[in-house]
Every structure is written in structure tokens, then in C-alpha cells.
Amino acid sequence: GRPSTSLGSEDLVQSVIANLMKADSKRFCDHPSLDVIRKNKIHHIVLLDDSIGSGQRVSSFIQMMMVNKTFRSWWSLGWIRLCIFAFARSVDAEERIIRSIPGSQHHKRKFPKSKKVIIFGPIAHKDDRRESRWGINYQSMVDLCRSPKEIPATYRLGYGDTMANVVFY
């Protein structure tokens, strides 16, 4: 049911998934059902994204998976691991994602939730270090982003005010 027009960076992510499926369809599944996960004894669920700015989209997707009692049980027992791949991500978003996932971080837990989540990607930045990402005159960039009144104030610095500076071709 995909439209014939480009979906932007979603097309890049879908292309990566399609190429993995072509390369090794026995090793990779695209949106497997619980029955497929059970039958194939899948223990690693990979979430693939181009850029994680606030972490809200990834967190909400994980929360939707955790609504299912069977999946949540597998998660609690440590049978499922989440591998989150993104080209670019905010370190603060990683922390938000971990906080939003059900489970305990207590050190006496056999599987603390942070040990069941791996977040990969070549570019990671701290939200509060705008000068290192935008340069010494970063405040002029902030002012420029805040200037258009046609854009609602809550989105002028990007979703969650992350001011992510990744541009995809």
C-alpha cells in the first residue's frame, strides 16, 4: 500500500530492509508476526531508522510492541533483545528511549532493561552541545529558526527542540 511518490528518508530505510531480505531471507524478517517470531525462535528485533532526534517515535513504537502480553512476557524473561540502528541519533534520545521501555534497571535484575537494548549508529550528538554541532555562532542559527511565524513555535527548532542538523539527500 505504498504511494508511488517518494516518502523521503523512509524510502532509504525501506530500501535497506528490502536489500537485507534479498541477501538472506532466512536470516532476516520484515515485520514478522508473533507466530513467525516463535516458530523461528527470533531473539533479536531490529528497529531501523534514519535519524533519532527526540526518541519519541522509537519509544512509541516500542510501547506499541509491549502492549502485546506475549511479546512483553518474552521481553520480561530476557528472550527478546532490541537492536536500534540509526544513521544519526541524539544521546539524550537514547536515554529517553531506555526510560520509556518497561522493566527495571536495578543492578540485581538478571536482565536489566538497558542490557536488552543496543543502540547503534555512526553519528551521536548531545542535544545541549549546539555549539559543537552548529559552530561558534550557533545562536544566529537558533534565531533564524525561531523567526518564521508561519511555523508553530513548538516546531521551530525541530520536534522536541532537538535542532538536529542531519540533512539527507
Short mmCIF file of C-alpha atoms in Angstrom, two decimals:
data_model
loop_
_atom_site.label_atom_id
_atom_site.label_comp_id
_atom_site.label_asym_id
_atom_site.label_seq_id
_atom_site.Cartn_x
_atom_site.Cartn_y
_atom_site.Cartn_z
CA GLY A 1 0.00 0.00 0.00
CA ARG A 2 2.90 2.40 -0.52
CA PRO A 3 2.23 5.53 -2.61
CA SER A 4 4.02 5.93 -5.93
CA THR A 5 5.65 9.16 -4.76
CA SER A 6 8.79 9.24 -2.64
CA LEU A 7 8.42 9.11 1.13
CA GLY A 8 11.81 10.75 1.66
CA SER A 9 14.12 9.09 4.13
CA GLU A 10 11.56 6.31 4.73
CA ASP A 11 12.37 5.11 1.22
CA LEU A 12 16.05 4.80 2.15
CA VAL A 13 15.20 2.73 5.24
CA GLN A 14 12.78 0.53 3.26
CA SER A 15 15.48 0.02 0.61
CA VAL A 16 17.95 -1.20 3.24
CA ILE A 17 15.37 -3.63 4.63
CA ALA A 18 14.47 -4.91 1.14
CA ASN A 19 18.15 -5.47 0.30
CA LEU A 20 18.71 -7.40 3.53
CA MET A 21 15.71 -9.59 2.73
CA LYS A 22 17.05 -10.25 -0.78
CA ALA A 23 20.51 -11.08 0.56
CA ASP A 24 19.36 -13.56 3.21
CA SER A 25 15.61 -14.11 3.62
CA LYS A 26 16.22 -16.95 6.11
CA ARG A 27 18.12 -14.66 8.46
CA PHE A 28 16.01 -11.51 8.17
CA CYS A 29 12.25 -10.96 8.54
CA ASP A 30 10.36 -7.82 7.66
CA HIS A 31 7.67 -7.11 10.29
CA PRO A 32 7.30 -10.72 11.47
CA SER A 33 4.17 -11.82 13.30
CA LEU A 34 4.36 -13.33 16.79
CA ASP A 35 3.86 -16.75 15.23
CA VAL A 36 6.87 -16.21 12.95
CA ILE A 37 8.95 -14.93 15.89
CA ARG A 38 8.00 -18.02 17.92
CA LYS A 39 8.45 -20.52 15.08
CA ASN A 40 11.86 -19.15 14.03
CA LYS A 41 12.97 -18.52 17.63
CA ILE A 42 13.82 -14.92 16.87
CA HIS A 43 15.55 -13.25 19.80
CA HIS A 44 16.78 -10.01 18.22
CA ILE A 45 14.31 -7.42 17.00
CA VAL A 46 15.95 -4.72 14.90
CA LEU A 47 14.42 -1.27 14.61
CA LEU A 48 15.91 0.69 11.74
CA ASP A 49 15.64 4.46 11.42
CA ASP A 50 17.48 7.18 9.58
CA SER A 51 17.72 9.70 12.40
CA ILE A 52 16.54 9.67 16.00
CA GLY A 53 16.09 13.22 17.25
CA SER A 54 13.84 13.22 20.31
CA GLY A 55 13.38 9.45 20.63
CA GLN A 56 9.59 9.85 20.73
CA ARG A 57 8.87 7.87 17.55
CA VAL A 58 11.07 4.93 18.56
CA SER A 59 9.71 4.97 22.13
CA SER A 60 6.11 4.95 20.95
CA PHE A 61 6.82 2.10 18.53
CA ILE A 62 8.41 0.02 21.30
CA GLN A 63 5.50 0.79 23.61
CA MET A 64 3.10 -0.47 20.93
CA MET A 65 5.01 -3.76 20.79
CA MET A 66 4.94 -4.03 24.58
CA VAL A 67 1.12 -3.80 24.63
CA ASN A 68 1.01 -7.40 23.45
CA LYS A 69 1.13 -9.69 26.52
CA THR A 70 3.10 -12.42 24.77
CA PHE A 71 5.75 -10.05 23.47
CA ARG A 72 6.00 -8.30 26.84
CA SER A 73 6.41 -11.66 28.57
CA TRP A 74 9.26 -12.59 26.22
CA TRP A 75 10.79 -9.18 26.93
CA SER A 76 10.49 -9.60 30.71
CA LEU A 77 12.08 -13.06 30.55
CA GLY A 78 15.00 -11.68 28.56
CA TRP A 79 14.20 -13.74 25.46
CA ILE A 80 13.96 -10.65 23.26
CA ARG A 81 16.66 -8.06 22.65
CA LEU A 82 16.10 -4.80 20.80
CA CYS A 83 18.76 -3.53 18.42
CA ILE A 84 18.10 0.03 17.30
CA PHE A 85 20.08 1.21 14.29
CA ALA A 86 20.08 4.83 13.17
CA PHE A 87 22.45 6.78 10.97
CA ALA A 88 22.29 9.71 13.40
CA ARG A 89 20.91 9.97 16.89
CA SER A 90 20.79 12.12 19.95
CA VAL A 91 22.40 10.69 23.08
CA ASP A 92 19.57 12.30 25.04
CA ALA A 93 17.07 10.39 22.86
CA GLU A 94 18.83 7.14 23.76
CA GLU A 95 18.28 7.91 27.43
CA ARG A 96 14.61 8.77 26.78
CA ILE A 97 14.10 5.50 24.90
CA ILE A 98 15.62 3.44 27.73
CA ARG A 99 13.48 5.27 30.32
CA SER A 100 10.29 4.66 28.32
CA ILE A 101 10.79 0.91 27.99
CA PRO A 102 9.09 -1.25 30.62
CA GLY A 103 11.25 -3.09 33.09
CA SER A 104 13.72 -2.40 35.83
CA GLN A 105 17.24 -1.05 35.75
CA HIS A 106 18.04 -2.48 39.17
CA HIS A 107 21.53 -3.98 39.23
CA LYS A 108 20.27 -7.21 40.84
CA ARG A 109 17.96 -7.94 37.89
CA LYS A 110 19.14 -10.82 35.76
CA PHE A 111 18.27 -8.79 32.65
CA PRO A 112 18.16 -5.05 33.40
CA LYS A 113 16.35 -3.28 30.58
CA SER A 114 19.41 -1.37 29.38
CA LYS A 115 21.17 -4.71 28.76
CA LYS A 116 18.31 -5.77 26.48
CA VAL A 117 18.62 -2.69 24.25
CA ILE A 118 21.53 -1.88 21.97
CA ILE A 119 21.58 1.41 20.07
CA PHE A 120 23.99 1.71 17.13
CA GLY A 121 24.87 4.41 14.65
CA PRO A 122 27.88 6.32 13.41
CA ILE A 123 26.70 9.79 14.46
CA ALA A 124 25.68 10.58 18.04
CA HIS A 125 25.30 14.07 19.45
CA LYS A 126 24.28 15.69 22.71
CA ASP A 127 21.26 17.99 22.43
CA ASP A 128 22.79 20.61 24.72
CA ARG A 129 26.02 20.96 22.72
CA ARG A 130 24.73 23.10 19.91
CA GLU A 131 27.98 25.00 19.52
CA SER A 132 29.87 21.81 18.64
CA ARG A 133 27.22 20.92 16.03
CA TRP A 134 26.38 24.33 14.58
CA GLY A 135 29.57 26.33 15.19
CA ILE A 136 30.54 29.24 17.36
CA ASN A 137 27.74 31.45 16.00
CA TYR A 138 25.04 28.84 16.69
CA GLN A 139 22.80 31.44 18.33
CA SER A 140 22.28 33.13 14.95
CA MET A 141 21.06 29.76 13.63
CA VAL A 142 18.67 29.44 16.59
CA ASP A 143 17.39 32.96 15.94
CA LEU A 144 16.90 32.19 12.24
CA CYS A 145 14.96 29.02 13.05
CA ARG A 146 12.74 30.88 15.51
CA SER A 147 11.97 33.74 13.10
CA PRO A 148 9.31 32.31 10.69
CA LYS A 149 5.95 32.96 12.30
CA GLU A 150 4.15 30.62 9.86
CA ILE A 151 5.72 27.64 11.67
CA PRO A 152 4.24 26.88 15.10
CA ALA A 153 6.67 27.89 17.88
CA THR A 154 6.84 24.33 19.19
CA TYR A 155 8.37 23.12 15.90
CA ARG A 156 10.75 25.94 15.00
CA LEU A 157 13.75 24.14 16.48
CA GLY A 158 12.56 20.75 15.30
CA TYR A 159 10.48 18.18 17.10
CA GLY A 160 11.35 18.26 20.80
CA ASP A 161 13.63 21.28 20.22
CA THR A 162 16.40 18.86 19.23
CA MET A 163 17.58 21.09 16.38
CA ALA A 164 19.06 18.05 14.67
CA ASN A 165 21.38 19.03 11.86
CA VAL A 166 21.29 15.96 9.66
CA VAL A 167 20.17 16.56 6.08
CA PHE A 168 19.53 13.57 3.82
CA TYR A 169 19.98 13.78 0.07
#
